[in-house]
PDB file of C-alpha atoms and ligand atoms in Angstrom:
ATOM      1  CA  MET A   1     132.725  60.397 114.301  1.00  0.00           C
ATOM      2  CA  GLN A   2     130.660  58.332 113.851  1.00  0.00           C
ATOM      3  CA  SER A   3     127.272  60.391 112.616  1.00  0.00           C
ATOM      4  CA  ALA A   4     123.715  59.193 115.082  1.00  0.00           C
ATOM      5  CA  ILE A   5     121.205  57.330 113.785  1.00  0.00           C
ATOM      6  CA  TYR A   6     118.619  59.719 114.427  1.00  0.00           C
ATOM      7  CA  GLU A   7     120.363  62.265 111.932  1.00  0.00           C
ATOM      8  CA  THR A   8     118.351  61.032 109.391  1.00  0.00           C
ATOM      9  CA  TRP A   9     115.491  60.377 111.087  1.00  0.00           C
ATOM     10  CA  ARG A  10     112.794  62.992 109.512  1.00  0.00           C
ATOM     11  CA  HIS A  11     109.599  60.932 110.213  1.00  0.00           C
ATOM     12  CA  VAL A  12     108.844  59.339 113.663  1.00  0.00           C
ATOM     13  CA  PHE A  13     105.757  58.062 115.793  1.00  0.00           C
ATOM     14  CA  LYS A  14     106.144  58.304 119.702  1.00  0.00           C
ATOM     15  CA  LEU A  15     104.847  55.441 121.705  1.00  0.00           C
ATOM     16  CA  ASP A  16     103.578  56.445 124.956  1.00  0.00           C
ATOM     17  CA  PRO A  17     104.084  53.627 127.178  1.00  0.00           C
ATOM     18  CA  GLU A  18     101.369  53.864 130.051  1.00  0.00           C
ATOM     19  CA  ARG A  19      98.829  53.801 126.781  1.00  0.00           C
ATOM     20  CA  GLU A  20      97.027  50.985 126.024  1.00  0.00           C
ATOM     21  CA  ILE A  21      97.947  49.637 122.088  1.00  0.00           C
ATOM     22  CA  SER A  22      96.661  47.522 120.454  1.00  0.00           C
ATOM     23  CA  ASP A  23      99.004  44.479 118.447  1.00  0.00           C
ATOM     24  CA  GLU A  24      97.134  45.865 115.300  1.00  0.00           C
ATOM     25  CA  THR A  25      98.005  49.545 115.513  1.00  0.00           C
ATOM     26  CA  LEU A  26     101.190  48.290 116.907  1.00  0.00           C
ATOM     27  CA  ASP A  27     101.521  46.503 113.876  1.00  0.00           C
ATOM     28  CA  ALA A  28     100.346  49.218 111.548  1.00  0.00           C
ATOM     29  CA  VAL A  29     102.592  51.755 113.034  1.00  0.00           C
ATOM     30  CA  CYS A  30     105.918  49.797 113.001  1.00  0.00           C
ATOM     31  CA  MET A  31     105.153  48.617 109.875  1.00  0.00           C
ATOM     32  CA  SER A  32     104.065  51.917 108.226  1.00  0.00           C
ATOM     33  CA  GLY A  33     107.376  53.142 106.726  1.00  0.00           C
ATOM     34  CA  THR A  34     108.339  55.548 109.468  1.00  0.00           C
ATOM     35  CA  ASP A  35     112.143  56.346 110.351  1.00  0.00           C
ATOM     36  CA  ALA A  36     111.833  55.210 114.306  1.00  0.00           C
ATOM     37  CA  VAL A  37     110.069  54.691 117.605  1.00  0.00           C
ATOM     38  CA  ILE A  38     110.386  56.638 119.998  1.00  0.00           C
ATOM     39  CA  VAL A  39     109.302  55.492 123.141  1.00  0.00           C
ATOM     40  CA  GLY A  40     108.675  57.837 126.080  1.00  0.00           C
ATOM     41  CA  GLY A  41     106.108  59.552 128.220  1.00  0.00           C
ATOM     42  CA  THR A  42     105.172  62.051 130.870  1.00  0.00           C
ATOM     43  CA  THR A  43     103.605  60.126 133.388  1.00  0.00           C
ATOM     44  CA  GLY A  44     103.194  56.860 134.313  1.00  0.00           C
ATOM     45  CA  VAL A  45     105.824  55.588 132.365  1.00  0.00           C
ATOM     46  CA  THR A  46     107.560  52.061 134.761  1.00  0.00           C
ATOM     47  CA  TYR A  47     109.925  49.346 133.932  1.00  0.00           C
ATOM     48  CA  ASP A  48     107.622  47.118 133.721  1.00  0.00           C
ATOM     49  CA  ASN A  49     105.399  49.005 130.432  1.00  0.00           C
ATOM     50  CA  THR A  50     108.375  50.374 129.112  1.00  0.00           C
ATOM     51  CA  VAL A  51     109.987  46.795 129.078  1.00  0.00           C
ATOM     52  CA  ASP A  52     106.976  45.321 127.878  1.00  0.00           C
ATOM     53  CA  LEU A  53     106.728  47.732 124.953  1.00  0.00           C
ATOM     54  CA  LEU A  54     110.288  47.408 124.077  1.00  0.00           C
ATOM     55  CA  SER A  55     109.194  43.331 123.534  1.00  0.00           C
ATOM     56  CA  ARG A  56     106.358  44.446 121.340  1.00  0.00           C
ATOM     57  CA  ILE A  57     108.100  46.532 118.953  1.00  0.00           C
ATOM     58  CA  ARG A  58     111.330  44.357 118.391  1.00  0.00           C
ATOM     59  CA  ARG A  59     109.269  42.046 116.808  1.00  0.00           C
ATOM     60  CA  TYR A  60     109.979  44.718 113.843  1.00  0.00           C
ATOM     61  CA  GLU A  61     113.062  45.856 112.314  1.00  0.00           C
ATOM     62  CA  VAL A  62     111.792  49.720 112.597  1.00  0.00           C
ATOM     63  CA  PRO A  63     114.766  51.840 114.612  1.00  0.00           C
ATOM     64  CA  CYS A  64     113.821  52.128 118.464  1.00  0.00           C
ATOM     65  CA  ALA A  65     115.011  54.531 120.519  1.00  0.00           C
ATOM     66  CA  LEU A  66     114.107  55.125 124.876  1.00  0.00           C
ATOM     67  CA  GLU A  67     113.031  58.950 125.699  1.00  0.00           C
ATOM     68  CA  VAL A  68     114.500  58.304 129.008  1.00  0.00           C
ATOM     69  CA  SER A  69     111.986  60.470 131.947  1.00  0.00           C
ATOM     70  CA  GLY A  70     113.334  59.002 134.664  1.00  0.00           C
ATOM     71  CA  GLU A  71     115.529  56.679 136.357  1.00  0.00           C
ATOM     72  CA  ALA A  72     112.995  53.852 137.154  1.00  0.00           C
ATOM     73  CA  SER A  73     112.376  53.258 133.420  1.00  0.00           C
ATOM     74  CA  ALA A  74     116.001  53.682 132.347  1.00  0.00           C
ATOM     75  CA  VAL A  75     115.664  49.966 129.896  1.00  0.00           C
ATOM     76  CA  PRO A  76     118.312  48.316 128.499  1.00  0.00           C
ATOM     77  CA  GLY A  77     118.265  47.065 124.956  1.00  0.00           C
ATOM     78  CA  PHE A  78     116.723  50.816 122.606  1.00  0.00           C
ATOM     79  CA  ASP A  79     119.038  50.845 119.763  1.00  0.00           C
ATOM     80  CA  TYR A  80     119.461  54.793 121.411  1.00  0.00           C
ATOM     81  CA  TYR A  81     118.322  56.930 124.635  1.00  0.00           C
ATOM     82  CA  PHE A  82     117.466  60.271 123.945  1.00  0.00           C
ATOM     83  CA  ILE A  83     117.928  62.245 127.798  1.00  0.00           C
ATOM     84  CA  PRO A  84     115.412  65.135 127.847  1.00  0.00           C
ATOM     85  CA  MET A  85     116.160  68.615 129.223  1.00  0.00           C
ATOM     86  CA  VAL A  86     113.739  71.139 129.811  1.00  0.00           C
ATOM     87  CA  LEU A  87     115.467  75.087 129.164  1.00  0.00           C
ATOM     88  CA  ASN A  88     112.621  77.095 129.244  1.00  0.00           C
ATOM     89  CA  THR A  89     111.612  75.814 132.899  1.00  0.00           C
ATOM     90  CA  ASP A  90     113.048  78.074 135.966  1.00  0.00           C
ATOM     91  CA  ARG A  91     113.441  74.595 137.965  1.00  0.00           C
ATOM     92  CA  ALA A  92     116.815  73.473 137.479  1.00  0.00           C
ATOM     93  CA  GLU A  93     116.011  70.209 138.471  1.00  0.00           C
ATOM     94  CA  TRP A  94     114.031  69.699 135.093  1.00  0.00           C
ATOM     95  CA  LEU A  95     117.257  70.762 133.563  1.00  0.00           C
ATOM     96  CA  ILE A  96     119.688  68.589 135.315  1.00  0.00           C
ATOM     97  CA  GLY A  97     118.648  67.647 138.427  1.00  0.00           C
ATOM     98  CA  HIS A  98     117.558  64.662 137.825  1.00  0.00           C
ATOM     99  CA  GLN A  99     119.493  63.660 135.517  1.00  0.00           C
ATOM    100  CA  VAL A 100     122.659  64.433 137.723  1.00  0.00           C
ATOM    101  CA  GLU A 101     120.662  62.307 139.870  1.00  0.00           C
ATOM    102  CA  ALA A 102     120.494  58.783 138.068  1.00  0.00           C
ATOM    103  CA  LEU A 103     123.819  59.574 136.361  1.00  0.00           C
ATOM    104  CA  ARG A 104     125.378  58.975 140.001  1.00  0.00           C
ATOM    105  CA  ARG A 105     124.030  55.544 140.137  1.00  0.00           C
ATOM    106  CA  LEU A 106     123.827  54.887 136.298  1.00  0.00           C
ATOM    107  CA  GLY A 107     126.920  56.853 134.667  1.00  0.00           C
ATOM    108  CA  ALA A 108     129.202  54.126 134.047  1.00  0.00           C
ATOM    109  CA  PHE A 109     126.698  52.000 132.489  1.00  0.00           C
ATOM    110  CA  ILE A 110     124.785  53.940 130.413  1.00  0.00           C
ATOM    111  CA  PRO A 111     125.716  53.354 126.491  1.00  0.00           C
ATOM    112  CA  TRP A 112     127.270  57.057 125.998  1.00  0.00           C
ATOM    113  CA  ASP A 113     127.610  56.247 121.716  1.00  0.00           C
ATOM    114  CA  GLN A 114     124.170  55.669 121.905  1.00  0.00           C
ATOM    115  CA  THR A 115     122.557  58.288 123.828  1.00  0.00           C
ATOM    116  CA  ALA A 116     122.080  61.763 123.157  1.00  0.00           C
ATOM    117  CA  ALA A 117     120.516  65.457 125.012  1.00  0.00           C
ATOM    118  CA  GLU A 118     117.466  66.841 123.949  1.00  0.00           C
ATOM    119  CA  GLY A 119     117.337  70.418 124.856  1.00  0.00           C
ATOM    120  CA  TYR A 120     113.561  71.077 125.386  1.00  0.00           C
ATOM    121  CA  LEU A 121     111.237  73.831 124.760  1.00  0.00           C
ATOM    122  CA  ILE A 122     108.120  73.120 125.528  1.00  0.00           C
ATOM    123  CA  LEU A 123     105.321  76.076 124.278  1.00  0.00           C
ATOM    124  CA  ASN A 124     101.915  74.621 125.103  1.00  0.00           C
ATOM    125  CA  PRO A 125     101.162  75.972 128.215  1.00  0.00           C
ATOM    126  CA  ASP A 126      98.509  72.666 128.546  1.00  0.00           C
ATOM    127  CA  ALA A 127     100.658  70.061 128.262  1.00  0.00           C
ATOM    128  CA  LYS A 128     101.423  67.550 130.717  1.00  0.00           C
ATOM    129  CA  ALA A 129     104.769  68.164 130.098  1.00  0.00           C
ATOM    130  CA  ALA A 130     104.799  71.768 130.471  1.00  0.00           C
ATOM    131  CA  GLN A 131     102.655  72.032 134.072  1.00  0.00           C
ATOM    132  CA  LEU A 132     105.022  69.187 135.370  1.00  0.00           C
ATOM    133  CA  THR A 133     108.021  70.944 134.429  1.00  0.00           C
ATOM    134  CA  GLY A 134     106.599  74.577 134.867  1.00  0.00           C
ATOM    135  CA  ALA A 135     107.559  75.780 131.531  1.00  0.00           C
ATOM    136  CA  ARG A 136     107.740  79.121 130.236  1.00  0.00           C
ATOM    137  CA  THR A 137     105.708  79.167 127.418  1.00  0.00           C
ATOM    138  CA  ASP A 138     105.020  82.394 126.372  1.00  0.00           C
ATOM    139  CA  LEU A 139     108.130  82.977 124.775  1.00  0.00           C
ATOM    140  CA  ASP A 140     107.987  85.744 122.082  1.00  0.00           C
ATOM    141  CA  ALA A 141     110.475  84.871 118.887  1.00  0.00           C
ATOM    142  CA  GLU A 142     113.353  86.759 120.184  1.00  0.00           C
ATOM    143  CA  SER A 143     113.160  84.678 123.223  1.00  0.00           C
ATOM    144  CA  LEU A 144     113.042  81.798 121.476  1.00  0.00           C
ATOM    145  CA  ALA A 145     115.800  82.394 119.195  1.00  0.00           C
ATOM    146  CA  ALA A 146     117.813  83.127 122.564  1.00  0.00           C
ATOM    147  CA  TYR A 147     116.975  79.433 123.657  1.00  0.00           C
ATOM    148  CA  VAL A 148     117.621  78.241 120.129  1.00  0.00           C
ATOM    149  CA  TYR A 149     121.234  79.982 120.530  1.00  0.00           C
ATOM    150  CA  MET A 150     121.681  78.769 124.375  1.00  0.00           C
ATOM    151  CA  ALA A 151     121.535  75.207 122.922  1.00  0.00           C
ATOM    152  CA  ASP A 152     123.253  75.496 119.868  1.00  0.00           C
ATOM    153  CA  ARG A 153     125.937  77.587 119.920  1.00  0.00           C
ATOM    154  CA  LEU A 154     126.756  77.599 124.136  1.00  0.00           C
ATOM    155  CA  MET A 155     125.875  74.550 125.117  1.00  0.00           C
ATOM    156  CA  ARG A 156     126.191  72.183 121.762  1.00  0.00           C
ATOM    157  CA  LEU A 157     123.718  69.857 122.225  1.00  0.00           C
ATOM    158  CA  PRO A 158     122.890  67.661 119.070  1.00  0.00           C
ATOM    159  CA  ILE A 159     118.854  67.844 119.411  1.00  0.00           C
ATOM    160  CA  VAL A 160     116.628  71.247 120.139  1.00  0.00           C
ATOM    161  CA  TYR A 161     113.051  69.669 120.301  1.00  0.00           C
ATOM    162  CA  ILE A 162     110.486  72.371 119.705  1.00  0.00           C
ATOM    163  CA  GLU A 163     107.596  70.987 121.602  1.00  0.00           C
ATOM    164  CA  TYR A 164     104.050  71.016 121.638  1.00  0.00           C
ATOM    165  CA  SER A 165     102.579  68.444 122.763  1.00  0.00           C
ATOM    166  CA  GLY A 166      98.934  68.238 122.335  1.00  0.00           C
ATOM    167  CA  THR A 167      98.257  71.178 120.027  1.00  0.00           C
ATOM    168  CA  TYR A 168      99.484  72.009 116.186  1.00  0.00           C
ATOM    169  CA  GLY A 169     102.627  75.067 117.223  1.00  0.00           C
ATOM    170  CA  ASP A 170     103.166  78.243 115.372  1.00  0.00           C
ATOM    171  CA  MET A 171     105.282  77.019 111.959  1.00  0.00           C
ATOM    172  CA  SER A 172     106.698  80.528 111.799  1.00  0.00           C
ATOM    173  CA  LEU A 173     108.925  80.072 114.897  1.00  0.00           C
ATOM    174  CA  VAL A 174     110.326  76.308 114.147  1.00  0.00           C
ATOM    175  CA  LYS A 175     111.404  77.360 110.712  1.00  0.00           C
ATOM    176  CA  ARG A 176     113.404  80.393 112.501  1.00  0.00           C
ATOM    177  CA  ALA A 177     114.330  77.869 115.365  1.00  0.00           C
ATOM    178  CA  CYS A 178     115.591  75.495 112.982  1.00  0.00           C
ATOM    179  CA  LYS A 179     117.212  78.224 110.141  1.00  0.00           C
ATOM    180  CA  SER A 180     119.252  79.338 112.943  1.00  0.00           C
ATOM    181  CA  VAL A 181     120.704  76.013 114.538  1.00  0.00           C
ATOM    182  CA  THR A 182     124.277  75.082 112.953  1.00  0.00           C
ATOM    183  CA  GLY A 183     124.888  71.436 114.730  1.00  0.00           C
ATOM    184  CA  ALA A 184     121.895  71.188 116.012  1.00  0.00           C
ATOM    185  CA  ARG A 185     118.860  68.752 114.470  1.00  0.00           C
ATOM    186  CA  VAL A 186     115.400  70.407 115.334  1.00  0.00           C
ATOM    187  CA  PHE A 187     113.299  67.921 116.485  1.00  0.00           C
ATOM    188  CA  TYR A 188     109.531  69.465 115.981  1.00  0.00           C
ATOM    189  CA  GLY A 189     106.365  67.317 117.779  1.00  0.00           C
ATOM    190  CA  GLY A 190     102.629  68.845 118.524  1.00  0.00           C
ATOM    191  CA  GLY A 191      99.133  68.313 117.257  1.00  0.00           C
ATOM    192  CA  ILE A 192     100.033  66.440 113.969  1.00  0.00           C
ATOM    193  CA  ASP A 193      96.595  64.699 112.881  1.00  0.00           C
ATOM    194  CA  SER A 194      96.459  65.141 108.830  1.00  0.00           C
ATOM    195  CA  ALA A 195      98.941  64.556 105.711  1.00  0.00           C
ATOM    196  CA  ASP A 196      99.196  68.420 105.690  1.00  0.00           C
ATOM    197  CA  LYS A 197     100.028  69.517 109.039  1.00  0.00           C
ATOM    198  CA  ALA A 198     103.042  66.736 108.542  1.00  0.00           C
ATOM    199  CA  ARG A 199     103.880  68.693 105.356  1.00  0.00           C
ATOM    200  CA  GLN A 200     104.271  71.825 106.969  1.00  0.00           C
ATOM    201  CA  ALA A 201     106.096  71.263 110.268  1.00  0.00           C
ATOM    202  CA  ALA A 202     108.088  68.830 107.803  1.00  0.00           C
ATOM    203  CA  GLU A 203     109.276  71.741 105.797  1.00  0.00           C
ATOM    204  CA  ALA A 204     110.225  73.518 109.285  1.00  0.00           C
ATOM    205  CA  ALA A 205     111.498  71.140 111.275  1.00  0.00           C
ATOM    206  CA  HIS A 206     114.400  68.434 110.597  1.00  0.00           C
ATOM    207  CA  THR A 207     112.412  65.789 112.183  1.00  0.00           C
ATOM    208  CA  VAL A 208     108.662  65.529 112.425  1.00  0.00           C
ATOM    209  CA  ILE A 209     107.275  63.387 115.489  1.00  0.00           C
ATOM    210  CA  VAL A 210     103.524  62.276 115.943  1.00  0.00           C
ATOM    211  CA  GLY A 211     102.454  60.679 118.757  1.00  0.00           C
ATOM    212  CA  ASN A 212      98.764  61.503 119.986  1.00  0.00           C
ATOM    213  CA  ALA A 213      97.094  60.828 117.005  1.00  0.00           C
ATOM    214  CA  ILE A 214      98.234  57.194 116.835  1.00  0.00           C
ATOM    215  CA  TYR A 215      96.053  56.833 120.173  1.00  0.00           C
ATOM    216  CA  ASP A 216      93.109  58.913 119.511  1.00  0.00           C
ATOM    217  CA  ASP A 217      90.688  57.412 116.761  1.00  0.00           C
ATOM    218  CA  ARG A 218      92.690  58.936 114.018  1.00  0.00           C
ATOM    219  CA  LEU A 219      95.162  56.299 113.575  1.00  0.00           C
ATOM    220  CA  GLU A 220      94.706  56.075 109.476  1.00  0.00           C
ATOM    221  CA  ALA A 221      95.663  59.975 109.539  1.00  0.00           C
ATOM    222  CA  ALA A 222      98.220  59.525 111.965  1.00  0.00           C
ATOM    223  CA  LEU A 223      99.702  56.516 109.093  1.00  0.00           C
ATOM    224  CA  SER A 224      99.389  59.491 106.236  1.00  0.00           C
ATOM    225  CA  THR A 225     101.920  61.125 107.840  1.00  0.00           C
ATOM    226  CA  VAL A 226     104.627  59.182 107.047  1.00  0.00           C
ATOM    227  CA  GLN A 227     104.275  59.567 102.895  1.00  0.00           C
ATOM    228  CA  ALA A 228     103.797  63.437 103.594  1.00  0.00           C
ATOM    229  CA  VAL A 229     107.093  64.121 105.449  1.00  0.00           C
ATOM    230  CA  ARG A 230     108.700  61.351 102.856  1.00  0.00           C
ATOM    231  CA  GLU A 231     107.439  63.482 100.020  1.00  0.00           C
ATOM    232  CA  THR A 232     108.431  67.453 101.645  1.00  0.00           C
ATOM    233  CA  VAL A 233     111.743  68.389 101.475  1.00  0.00           C
ATOM    234  CA  CYS A 234     113.108  69.779 103.943  1.00  0.00           C
ATOM    235  CA  GLY A 235     114.861  73.093 102.755  1.00  0.00           C
ATOM    236  CA  LEU A 236     117.338  73.705 105.550  1.00  0.00           C
ATOM    237  CA  ARG A 237     120.608  71.933 106.730  1.00  0.00           C
ATOM    238  CA  GLY A 238     119.945  67.994 107.413  1.00  0.00           C
TER     239      GLY A 238
HETATM  240  C1  1GP B   1     104.620  64.572 122.293  1.00  0.00           C
HETATM  241  O1  1GP B   1     106.190  65.951 120.638  1.00  0.00           O
HETATM  242  C2  1GP B   1     105.160  64.744 120.753  1.00  0.00           C
HETATM  243  O2  1GP B   1     106.220  64.517 122.739  1.00  0.00           O
HETATM  244  C3  1GP B   1     104.230  64.452 119.886  1.00  0.00           C
HETATM  245  O3  1GP B   1     102.606  65.619 120.295  1.00  0.00           O
HETATM  246  O4  1GP B   1     101.444  64.129 120.673  1.00  0.00           O
HETATM  247  O5  1GP B   1     100.758  65.625 120.244  1.00  0.00           O
HETATM  248  O6  1GP B   1     101.483  64.427 118.403  1.00  0.00           O
HETATM  249  P1  1GP B   1     101.148  64.962 120.048  1.00  0.00           P
END
């Protein structure tokens, strides 16, 4: 089987279609040497703002994936599609409900060989995604390990996404998750706004994702994470 393009990604910038980004900033992000750009957001993502952002990113060669947060924003033309499934929620609609609804209409049109599920573990209670999905964020190390077994060994999801969006997470938990997976790639995102944090995250996870720092007057710091991740060896599989 051909390996998926994201399996080589170490550093990724995540861009939110709802947020304004100037041409200069977008140019810096797309020319930064990052492995890929993921387009995605929790709220306010529409067909129009997703198409608009895609067409601007397409001026560059950087691979571009869509994290599909809703049926309305399922825009064709991306290199890859990620379908989030929130594992640590009791609300089944965020695990498979919305996804099944979308598949009823779109299942026959999905480019399946360019599409992968992400098992999301949302661990920052203040993150918009945690509040929207009712995520149980107060997981201790044993519970997190159990979710990782569920995602990796039982569900055989290709990606486990440890999401601390908005705050820097506990790298010892991330590292432990990363050590225990056998097939899944571990994505880490949350609060990376310096080369140091990027380095630590890159030691702990297979793929490091940087979002907010691009927008919050910390562009230079955000850009510094690319080189920091590149220089860091992940001592783990992948
Ligand atoms: C968000 O995981 C990403 O989905 C990145 O998090 O925005 O905190 O960098 P930040």
